[in-house]
PDB file of C-alpha atoms in Angstrom:
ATOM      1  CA  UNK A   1      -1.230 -16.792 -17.173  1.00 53.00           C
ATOM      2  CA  UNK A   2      -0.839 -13.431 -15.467  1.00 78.00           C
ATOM      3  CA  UNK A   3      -4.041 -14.098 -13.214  1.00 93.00           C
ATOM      4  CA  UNK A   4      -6.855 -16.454 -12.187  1.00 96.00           C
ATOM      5  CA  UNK A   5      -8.387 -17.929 -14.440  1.00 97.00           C
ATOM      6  CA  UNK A   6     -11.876 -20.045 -14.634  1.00 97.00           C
ATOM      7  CA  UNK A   7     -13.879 -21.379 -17.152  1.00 97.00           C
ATOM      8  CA  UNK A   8     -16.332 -22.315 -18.257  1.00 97.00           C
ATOM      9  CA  UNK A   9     -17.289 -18.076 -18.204  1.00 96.00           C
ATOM     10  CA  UNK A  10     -21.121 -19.184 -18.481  1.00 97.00           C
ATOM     11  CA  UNK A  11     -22.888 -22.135 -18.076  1.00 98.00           C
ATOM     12  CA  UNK A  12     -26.330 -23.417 -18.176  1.00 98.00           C
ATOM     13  CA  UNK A  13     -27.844 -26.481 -17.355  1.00 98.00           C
ATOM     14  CA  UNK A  14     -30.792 -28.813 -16.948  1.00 97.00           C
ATOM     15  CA  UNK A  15     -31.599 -29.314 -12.966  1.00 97.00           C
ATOM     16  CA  UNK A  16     -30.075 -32.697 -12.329  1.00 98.00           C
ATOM     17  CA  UNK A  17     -27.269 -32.526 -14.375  1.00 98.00           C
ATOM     18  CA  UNK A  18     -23.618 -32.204 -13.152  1.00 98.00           C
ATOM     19  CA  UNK A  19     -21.034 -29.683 -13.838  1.00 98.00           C
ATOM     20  CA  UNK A  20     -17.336 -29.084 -13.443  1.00 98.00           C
ATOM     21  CA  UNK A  21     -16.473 -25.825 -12.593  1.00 98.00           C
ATOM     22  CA  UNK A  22     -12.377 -25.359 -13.288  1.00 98.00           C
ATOM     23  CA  UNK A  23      -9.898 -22.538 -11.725  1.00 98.00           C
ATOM     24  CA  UNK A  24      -6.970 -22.225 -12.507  1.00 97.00           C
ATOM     25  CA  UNK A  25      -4.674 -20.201 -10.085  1.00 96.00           C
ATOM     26  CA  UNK A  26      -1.252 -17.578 -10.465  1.00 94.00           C
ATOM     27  CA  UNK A  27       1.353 -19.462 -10.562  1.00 92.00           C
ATOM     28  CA  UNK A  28       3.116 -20.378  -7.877  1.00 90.00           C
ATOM     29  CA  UNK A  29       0.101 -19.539  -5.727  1.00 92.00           C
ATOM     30  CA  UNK A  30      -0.050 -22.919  -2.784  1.00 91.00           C
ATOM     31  CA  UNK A  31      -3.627 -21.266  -1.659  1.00 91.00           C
ATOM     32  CA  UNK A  32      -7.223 -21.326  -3.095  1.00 94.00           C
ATOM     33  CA  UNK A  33     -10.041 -20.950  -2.351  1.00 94.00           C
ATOM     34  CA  UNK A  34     -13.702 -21.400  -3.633  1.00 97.00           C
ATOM     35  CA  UNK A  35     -16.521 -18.671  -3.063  1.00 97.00           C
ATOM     36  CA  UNK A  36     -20.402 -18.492  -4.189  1.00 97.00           C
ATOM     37  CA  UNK A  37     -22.183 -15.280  -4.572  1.00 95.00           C
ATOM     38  CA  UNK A  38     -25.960 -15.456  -4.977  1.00 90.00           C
ATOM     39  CA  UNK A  39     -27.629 -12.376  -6.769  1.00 80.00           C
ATOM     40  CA  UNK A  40     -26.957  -9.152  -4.596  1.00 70.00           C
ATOM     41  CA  UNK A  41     -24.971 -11.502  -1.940  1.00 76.00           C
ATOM     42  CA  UNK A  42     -21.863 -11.086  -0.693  1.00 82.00           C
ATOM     43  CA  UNK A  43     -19.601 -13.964  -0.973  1.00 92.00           C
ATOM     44  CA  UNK A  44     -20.300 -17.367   0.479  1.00 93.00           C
ATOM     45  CA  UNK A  45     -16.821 -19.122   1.434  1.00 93.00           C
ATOM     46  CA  UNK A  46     -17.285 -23.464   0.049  1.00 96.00           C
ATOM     47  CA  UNK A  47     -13.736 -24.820   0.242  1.00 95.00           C
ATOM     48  CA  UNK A  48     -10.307 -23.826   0.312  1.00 90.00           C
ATOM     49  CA  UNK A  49      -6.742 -25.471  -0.551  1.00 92.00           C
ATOM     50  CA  UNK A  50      -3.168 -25.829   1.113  1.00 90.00           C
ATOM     51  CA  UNK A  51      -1.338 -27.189  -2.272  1.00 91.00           C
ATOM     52  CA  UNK A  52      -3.752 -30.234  -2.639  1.00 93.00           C
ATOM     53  CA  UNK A  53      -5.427 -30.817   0.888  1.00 92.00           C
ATOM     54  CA  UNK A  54      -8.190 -28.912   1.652  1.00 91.00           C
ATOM     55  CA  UNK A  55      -7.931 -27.854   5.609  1.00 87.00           C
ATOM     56  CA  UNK A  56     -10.881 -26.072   5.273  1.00 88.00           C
ATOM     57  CA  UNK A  57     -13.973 -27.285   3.421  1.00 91.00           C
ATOM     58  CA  UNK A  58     -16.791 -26.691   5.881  1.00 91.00           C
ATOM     59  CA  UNK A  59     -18.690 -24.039   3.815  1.00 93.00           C
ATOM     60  CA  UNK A  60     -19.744 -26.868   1.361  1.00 96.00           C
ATOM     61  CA  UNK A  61     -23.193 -26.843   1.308  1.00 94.00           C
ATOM     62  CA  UNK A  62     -24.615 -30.720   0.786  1.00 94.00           C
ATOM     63  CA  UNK A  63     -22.853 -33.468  -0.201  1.00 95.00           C
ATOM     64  CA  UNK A  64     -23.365 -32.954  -4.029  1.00 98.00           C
ATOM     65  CA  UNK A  65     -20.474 -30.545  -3.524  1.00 98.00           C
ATOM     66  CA  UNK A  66     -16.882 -31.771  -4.006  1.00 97.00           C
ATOM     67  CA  UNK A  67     -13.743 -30.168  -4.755  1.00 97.00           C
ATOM     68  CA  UNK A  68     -10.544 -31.464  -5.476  1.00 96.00           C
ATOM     69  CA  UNK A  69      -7.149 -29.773  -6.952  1.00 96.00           C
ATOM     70  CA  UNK A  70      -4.245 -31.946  -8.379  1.00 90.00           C
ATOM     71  CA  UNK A  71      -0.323 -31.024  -8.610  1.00 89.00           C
ATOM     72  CA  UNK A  72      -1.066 -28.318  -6.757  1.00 85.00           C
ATOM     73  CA  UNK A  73      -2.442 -26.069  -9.152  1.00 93.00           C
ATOM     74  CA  UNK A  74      -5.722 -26.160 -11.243  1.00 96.00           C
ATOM     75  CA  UNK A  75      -8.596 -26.940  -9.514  1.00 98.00           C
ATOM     76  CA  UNK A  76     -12.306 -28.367  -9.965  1.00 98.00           C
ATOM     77  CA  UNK A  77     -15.566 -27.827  -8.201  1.00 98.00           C
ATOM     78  CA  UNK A  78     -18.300 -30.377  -8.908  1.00 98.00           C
ATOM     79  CA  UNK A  79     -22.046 -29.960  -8.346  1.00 98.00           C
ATOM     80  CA  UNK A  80     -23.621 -33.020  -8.632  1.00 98.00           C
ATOM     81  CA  UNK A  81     -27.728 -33.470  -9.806  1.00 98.00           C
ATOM     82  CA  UNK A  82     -28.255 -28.866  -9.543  1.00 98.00           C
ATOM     83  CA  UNK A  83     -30.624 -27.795  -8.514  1.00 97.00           C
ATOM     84  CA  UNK A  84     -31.890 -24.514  -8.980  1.00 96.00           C
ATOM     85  CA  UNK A  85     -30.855 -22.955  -5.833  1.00 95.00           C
ATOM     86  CA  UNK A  86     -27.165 -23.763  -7.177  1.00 97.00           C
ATOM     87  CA  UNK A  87     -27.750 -20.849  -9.531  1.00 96.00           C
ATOM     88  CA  UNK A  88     -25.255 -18.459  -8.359  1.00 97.00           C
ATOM     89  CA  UNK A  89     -21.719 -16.976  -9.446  1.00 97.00           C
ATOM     90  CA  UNK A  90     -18.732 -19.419  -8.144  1.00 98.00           C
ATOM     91  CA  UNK A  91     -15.293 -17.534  -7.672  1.00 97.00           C
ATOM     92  CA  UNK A  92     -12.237 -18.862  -7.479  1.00 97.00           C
ATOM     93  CA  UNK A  93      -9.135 -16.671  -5.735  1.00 95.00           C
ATOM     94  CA  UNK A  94      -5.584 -17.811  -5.278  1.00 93.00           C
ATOM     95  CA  UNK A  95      -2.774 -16.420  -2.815  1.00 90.00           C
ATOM     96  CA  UNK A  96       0.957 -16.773  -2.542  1.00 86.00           C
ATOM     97  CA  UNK A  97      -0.216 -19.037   0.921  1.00 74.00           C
ATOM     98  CA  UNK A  98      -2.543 -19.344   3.316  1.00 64.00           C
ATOM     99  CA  UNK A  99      -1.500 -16.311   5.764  1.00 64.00           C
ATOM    100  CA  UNK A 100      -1.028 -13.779   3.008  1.00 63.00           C
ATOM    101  CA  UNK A 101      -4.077 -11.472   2.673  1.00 67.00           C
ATOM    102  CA  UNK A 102      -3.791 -10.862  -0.830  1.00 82.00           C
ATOM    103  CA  UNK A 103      -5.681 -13.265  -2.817  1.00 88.00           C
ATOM    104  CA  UNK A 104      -7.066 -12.547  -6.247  1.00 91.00           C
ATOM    105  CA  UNK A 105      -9.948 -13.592  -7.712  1.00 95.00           C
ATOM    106  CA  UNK A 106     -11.087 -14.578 -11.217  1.00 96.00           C
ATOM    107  CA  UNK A 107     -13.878 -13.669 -13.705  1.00 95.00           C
ATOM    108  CA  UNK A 108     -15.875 -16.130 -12.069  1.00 96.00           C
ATOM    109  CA  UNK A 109     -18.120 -18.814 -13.760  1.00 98.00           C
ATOM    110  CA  UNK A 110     -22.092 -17.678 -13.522  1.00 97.00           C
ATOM    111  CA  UNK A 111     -24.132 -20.526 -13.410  1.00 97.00           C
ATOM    112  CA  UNK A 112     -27.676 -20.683 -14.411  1.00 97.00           C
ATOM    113  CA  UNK A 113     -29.892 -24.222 -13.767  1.00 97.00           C
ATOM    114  CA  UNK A 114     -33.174 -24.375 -15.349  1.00 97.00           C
TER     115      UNK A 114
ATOM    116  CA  UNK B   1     -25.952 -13.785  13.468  1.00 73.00           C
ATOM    117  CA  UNK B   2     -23.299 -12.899  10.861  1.00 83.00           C
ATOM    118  CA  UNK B   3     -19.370 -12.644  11.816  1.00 89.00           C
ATOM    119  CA  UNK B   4     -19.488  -9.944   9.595  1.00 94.00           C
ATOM    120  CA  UNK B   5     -21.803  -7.303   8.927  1.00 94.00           C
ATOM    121  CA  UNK B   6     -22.213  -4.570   6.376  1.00 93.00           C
ATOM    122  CA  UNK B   7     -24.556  -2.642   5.420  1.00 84.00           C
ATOM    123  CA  UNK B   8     -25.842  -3.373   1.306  1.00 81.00           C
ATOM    124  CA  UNK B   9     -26.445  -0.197   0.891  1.00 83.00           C
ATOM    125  CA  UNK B  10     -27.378   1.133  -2.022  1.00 91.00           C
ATOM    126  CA  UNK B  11     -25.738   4.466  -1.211  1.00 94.00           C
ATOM    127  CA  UNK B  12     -25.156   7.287  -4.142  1.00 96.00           C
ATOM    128  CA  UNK B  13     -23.428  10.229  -3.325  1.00 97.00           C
ATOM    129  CA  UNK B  14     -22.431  13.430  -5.937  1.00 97.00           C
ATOM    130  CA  UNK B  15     -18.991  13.616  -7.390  1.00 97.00           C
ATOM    131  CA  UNK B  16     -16.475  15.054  -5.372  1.00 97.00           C
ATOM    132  CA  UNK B  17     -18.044  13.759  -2.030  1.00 97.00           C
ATOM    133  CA  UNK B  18     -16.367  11.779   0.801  1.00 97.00           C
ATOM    134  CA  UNK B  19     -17.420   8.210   0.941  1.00 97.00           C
ATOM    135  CA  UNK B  20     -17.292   6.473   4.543  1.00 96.00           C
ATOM    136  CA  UNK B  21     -18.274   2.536   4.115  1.00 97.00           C
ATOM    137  CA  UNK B  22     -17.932   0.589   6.804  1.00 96.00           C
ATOM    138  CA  UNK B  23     -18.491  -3.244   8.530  1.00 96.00           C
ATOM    139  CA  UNK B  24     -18.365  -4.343  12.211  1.00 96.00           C
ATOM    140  CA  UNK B  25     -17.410  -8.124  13.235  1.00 96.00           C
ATOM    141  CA  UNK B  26     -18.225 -10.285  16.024  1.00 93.00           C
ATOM    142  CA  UNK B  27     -14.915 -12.448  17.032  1.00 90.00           C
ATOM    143  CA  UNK B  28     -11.838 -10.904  18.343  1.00 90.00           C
ATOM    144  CA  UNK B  29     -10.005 -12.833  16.551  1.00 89.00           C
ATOM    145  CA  UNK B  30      -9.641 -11.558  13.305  1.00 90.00           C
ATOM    146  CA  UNK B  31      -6.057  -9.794  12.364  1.00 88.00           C
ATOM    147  CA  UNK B  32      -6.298  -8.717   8.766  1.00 89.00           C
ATOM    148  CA  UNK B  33      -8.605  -6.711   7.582  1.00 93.00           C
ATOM    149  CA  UNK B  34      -9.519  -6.094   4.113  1.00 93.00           C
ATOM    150  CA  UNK B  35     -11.467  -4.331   1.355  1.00 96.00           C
ATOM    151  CA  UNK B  36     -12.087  -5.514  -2.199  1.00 96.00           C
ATOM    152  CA  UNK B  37     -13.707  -3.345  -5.111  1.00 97.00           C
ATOM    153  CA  UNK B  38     -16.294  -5.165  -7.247  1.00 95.00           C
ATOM    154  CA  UNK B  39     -17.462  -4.006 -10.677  1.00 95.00           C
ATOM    155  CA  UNK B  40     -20.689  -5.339 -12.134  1.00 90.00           C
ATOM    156  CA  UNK B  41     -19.799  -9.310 -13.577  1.00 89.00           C
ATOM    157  CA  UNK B  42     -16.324  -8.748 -12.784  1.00 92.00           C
ATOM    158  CA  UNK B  43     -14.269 -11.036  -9.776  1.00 93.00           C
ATOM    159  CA  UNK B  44     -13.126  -8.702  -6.315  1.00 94.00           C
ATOM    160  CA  UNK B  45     -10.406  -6.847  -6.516  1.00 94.00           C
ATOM    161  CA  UNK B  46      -8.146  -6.098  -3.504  1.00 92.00           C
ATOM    162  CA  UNK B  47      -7.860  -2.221  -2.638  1.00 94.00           C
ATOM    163  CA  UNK B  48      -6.362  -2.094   0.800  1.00 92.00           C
ATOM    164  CA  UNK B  49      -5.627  -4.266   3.415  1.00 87.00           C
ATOM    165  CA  UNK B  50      -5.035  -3.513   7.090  1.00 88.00           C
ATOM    166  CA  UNK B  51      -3.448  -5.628  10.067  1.00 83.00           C
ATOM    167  CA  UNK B  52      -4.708  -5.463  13.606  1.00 80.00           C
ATOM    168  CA  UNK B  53      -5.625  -1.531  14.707  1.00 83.00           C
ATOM    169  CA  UNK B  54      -4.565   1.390  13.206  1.00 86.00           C
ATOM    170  CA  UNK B  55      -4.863   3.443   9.592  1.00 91.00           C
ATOM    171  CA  UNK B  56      -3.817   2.625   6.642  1.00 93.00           C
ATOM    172  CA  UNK B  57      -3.696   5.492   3.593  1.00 95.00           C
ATOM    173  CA  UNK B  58      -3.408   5.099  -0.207  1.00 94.00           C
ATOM    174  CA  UNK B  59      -4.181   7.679  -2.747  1.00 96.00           C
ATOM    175  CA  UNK B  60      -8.162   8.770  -1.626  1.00 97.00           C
ATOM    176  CA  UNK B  61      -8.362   5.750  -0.109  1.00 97.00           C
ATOM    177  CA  UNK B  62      -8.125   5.486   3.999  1.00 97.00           C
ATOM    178  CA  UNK B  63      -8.883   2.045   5.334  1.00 96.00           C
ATOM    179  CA  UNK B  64      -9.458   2.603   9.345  1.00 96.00           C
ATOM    180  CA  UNK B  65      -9.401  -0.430  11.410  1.00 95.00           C
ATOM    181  CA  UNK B  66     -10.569  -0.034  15.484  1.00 94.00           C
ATOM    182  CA  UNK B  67     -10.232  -3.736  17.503  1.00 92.00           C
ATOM    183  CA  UNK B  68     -11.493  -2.161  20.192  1.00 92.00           C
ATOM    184  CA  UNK B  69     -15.360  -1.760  19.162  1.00 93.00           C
ATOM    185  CA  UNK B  70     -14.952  -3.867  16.266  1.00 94.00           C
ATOM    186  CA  UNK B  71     -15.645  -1.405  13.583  1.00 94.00           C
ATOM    187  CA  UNK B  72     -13.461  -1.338  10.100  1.00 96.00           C
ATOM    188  CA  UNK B  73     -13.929   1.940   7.990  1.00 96.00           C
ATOM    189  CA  UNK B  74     -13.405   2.715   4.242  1.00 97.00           C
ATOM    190  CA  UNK B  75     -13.190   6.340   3.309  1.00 97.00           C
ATOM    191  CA  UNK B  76     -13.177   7.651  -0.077  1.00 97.00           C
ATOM    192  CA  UNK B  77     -12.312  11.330  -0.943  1.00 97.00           C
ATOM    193  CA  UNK B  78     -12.707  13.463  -4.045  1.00 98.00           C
ATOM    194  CA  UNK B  79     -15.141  10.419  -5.176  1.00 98.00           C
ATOM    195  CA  UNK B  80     -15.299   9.669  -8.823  1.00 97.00           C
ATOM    196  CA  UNK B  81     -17.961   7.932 -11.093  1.00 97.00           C
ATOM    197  CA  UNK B  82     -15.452   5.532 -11.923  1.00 97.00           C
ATOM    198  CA  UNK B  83     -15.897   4.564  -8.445  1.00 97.00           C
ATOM    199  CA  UNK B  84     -19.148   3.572  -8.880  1.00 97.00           C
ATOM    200  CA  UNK B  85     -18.816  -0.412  -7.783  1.00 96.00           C
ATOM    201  CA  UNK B  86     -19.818  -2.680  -4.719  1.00 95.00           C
ATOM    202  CA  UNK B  87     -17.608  -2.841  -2.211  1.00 97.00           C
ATOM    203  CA  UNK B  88     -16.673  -5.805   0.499  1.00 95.00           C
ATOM    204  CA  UNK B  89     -15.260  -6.052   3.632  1.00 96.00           C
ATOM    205  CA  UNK B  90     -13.220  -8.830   4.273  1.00 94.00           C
ATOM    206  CA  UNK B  91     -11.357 -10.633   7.226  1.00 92.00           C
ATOM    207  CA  UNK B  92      -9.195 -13.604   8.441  1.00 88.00           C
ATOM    208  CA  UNK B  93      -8.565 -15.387  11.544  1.00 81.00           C
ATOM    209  CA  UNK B  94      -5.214 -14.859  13.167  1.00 71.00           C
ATOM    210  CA  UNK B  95      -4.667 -18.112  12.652  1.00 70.00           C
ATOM    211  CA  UNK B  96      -4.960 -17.686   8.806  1.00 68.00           C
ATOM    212  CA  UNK B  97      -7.416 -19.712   6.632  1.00 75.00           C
ATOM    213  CA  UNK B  98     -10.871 -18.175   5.055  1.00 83.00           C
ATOM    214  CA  UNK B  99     -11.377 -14.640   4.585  1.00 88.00           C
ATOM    215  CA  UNK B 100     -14.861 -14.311   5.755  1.00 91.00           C
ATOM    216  CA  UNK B 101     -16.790 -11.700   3.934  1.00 93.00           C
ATOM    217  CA  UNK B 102     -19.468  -8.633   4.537  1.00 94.00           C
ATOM    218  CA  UNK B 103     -22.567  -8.618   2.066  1.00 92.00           C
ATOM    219  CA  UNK B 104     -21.403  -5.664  -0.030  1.00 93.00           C
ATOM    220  CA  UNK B 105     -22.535  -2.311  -0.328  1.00 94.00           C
ATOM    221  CA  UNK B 106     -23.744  -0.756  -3.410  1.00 94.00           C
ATOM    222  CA  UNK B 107     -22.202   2.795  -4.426  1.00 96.00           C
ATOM    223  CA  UNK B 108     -22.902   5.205  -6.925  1.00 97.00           C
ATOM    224  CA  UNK B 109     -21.132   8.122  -7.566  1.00 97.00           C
ATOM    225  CA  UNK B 110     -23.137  10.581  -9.657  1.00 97.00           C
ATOM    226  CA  UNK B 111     -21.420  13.307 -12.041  1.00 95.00           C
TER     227      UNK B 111
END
């Protein structure tokens, strides 16, 4: 497709369920990276990947995070047993590599845990 | 502390008036500097981007970068309502990796 895209747009869920959170990135792209943004936050950085190793994944928040991107394109971010506090808006951006500055960002999937 | 700080604003300003945003950083060594436009429920999008000191100038848009008191400026002229967004500041290490993010701040330009 002609940008990022993530899906699903929306999703709701029971506290202690897990979801899969999916990106998928411009083609061609070797970088991406995973953001949260709380209500009125700026953007929290989680994780971000070098085709499929992730140099960089120190802005995970527990353990119920993971991340993981195969064939060097799509990408998933799993929360496992949310909580509410996962609430949030999770962003995915992709960029032609890691040194260029000009990554772009998807729709975003909003997540809402009851 | 933050490594980045900007002020969330909200700020609302009249149509037609110059728009100075703006975000100061704590480690020396970020190299690219950055600022992304975000509409309500809609991902960042990158307006300008800036490397080490110096101006940068695009359309009303003048991105002003000073390494020296580690200060980064956006300036908007002739501002629109279709301006009307949150903008971030954003920078990377010179060693590449994360851009690390301000909080956003809130504008709203009023016809």
């Amino acid at each position: 497709g002609a940008g990022v895209s993530q899906s699903p747009s929306n999703k709701v869920t029971e506290k202690g369920k897990d979801v899969e959170l999916r990106c998928d990135p411009i083609s061609g792209h070797t970088a991406l990276y995973w953001y949260r943004q709380s209500l009125g936050q700026g953007l929290e950085f989680l994780i971000y990947f070098q085709g499929n190793s992730a140099p960089d994944k120190s802005g995970l928040p527990s353990d119920r995070f993971s991340a993981e991107r195969t064939g060097g394109s799509v990408s998933t971010l799993t929360i496992q047993r949310t909580q509410q506090e996962d609430s949030a808006v999770y962003l995915c951006a992709s960029s032609l590599y890691q040194e260029n500055t000009e990554a772009f960002f998807g729709q975003g999937t909003r997540l809402t845990v009851v | 502390q933050k490594e980045v700080e900007q002020d969330p604003g909200p700020l609302s300003v009249p149509e037609g008036a110059i728009v100075s945003l703006n975000c100061t950083y704590s480690n020396s060594a970020f190299q690219y500097f950055m600022w992304y436009r975000q509409y309500s429920r809609k991902g960042p999008e990158l307006l300008m981007y800036t490397y080490s000191s110096g101006n940068k100038e695009d359309g009303r848009f003048t991105a002003q970068v000073d390494k020296s008191s580690k200060y980064i400026s956006l300036f908007i002229r002739d501002s629109q309502p279709s301006d009307s967004a949150t903008y971030l500041c954003a920078m990377i290490h010179n060693q590449g990796g994360k851009l690390i993010f301000g909080q956003g701040t809130e504008l709203s330009v009023k016809p």
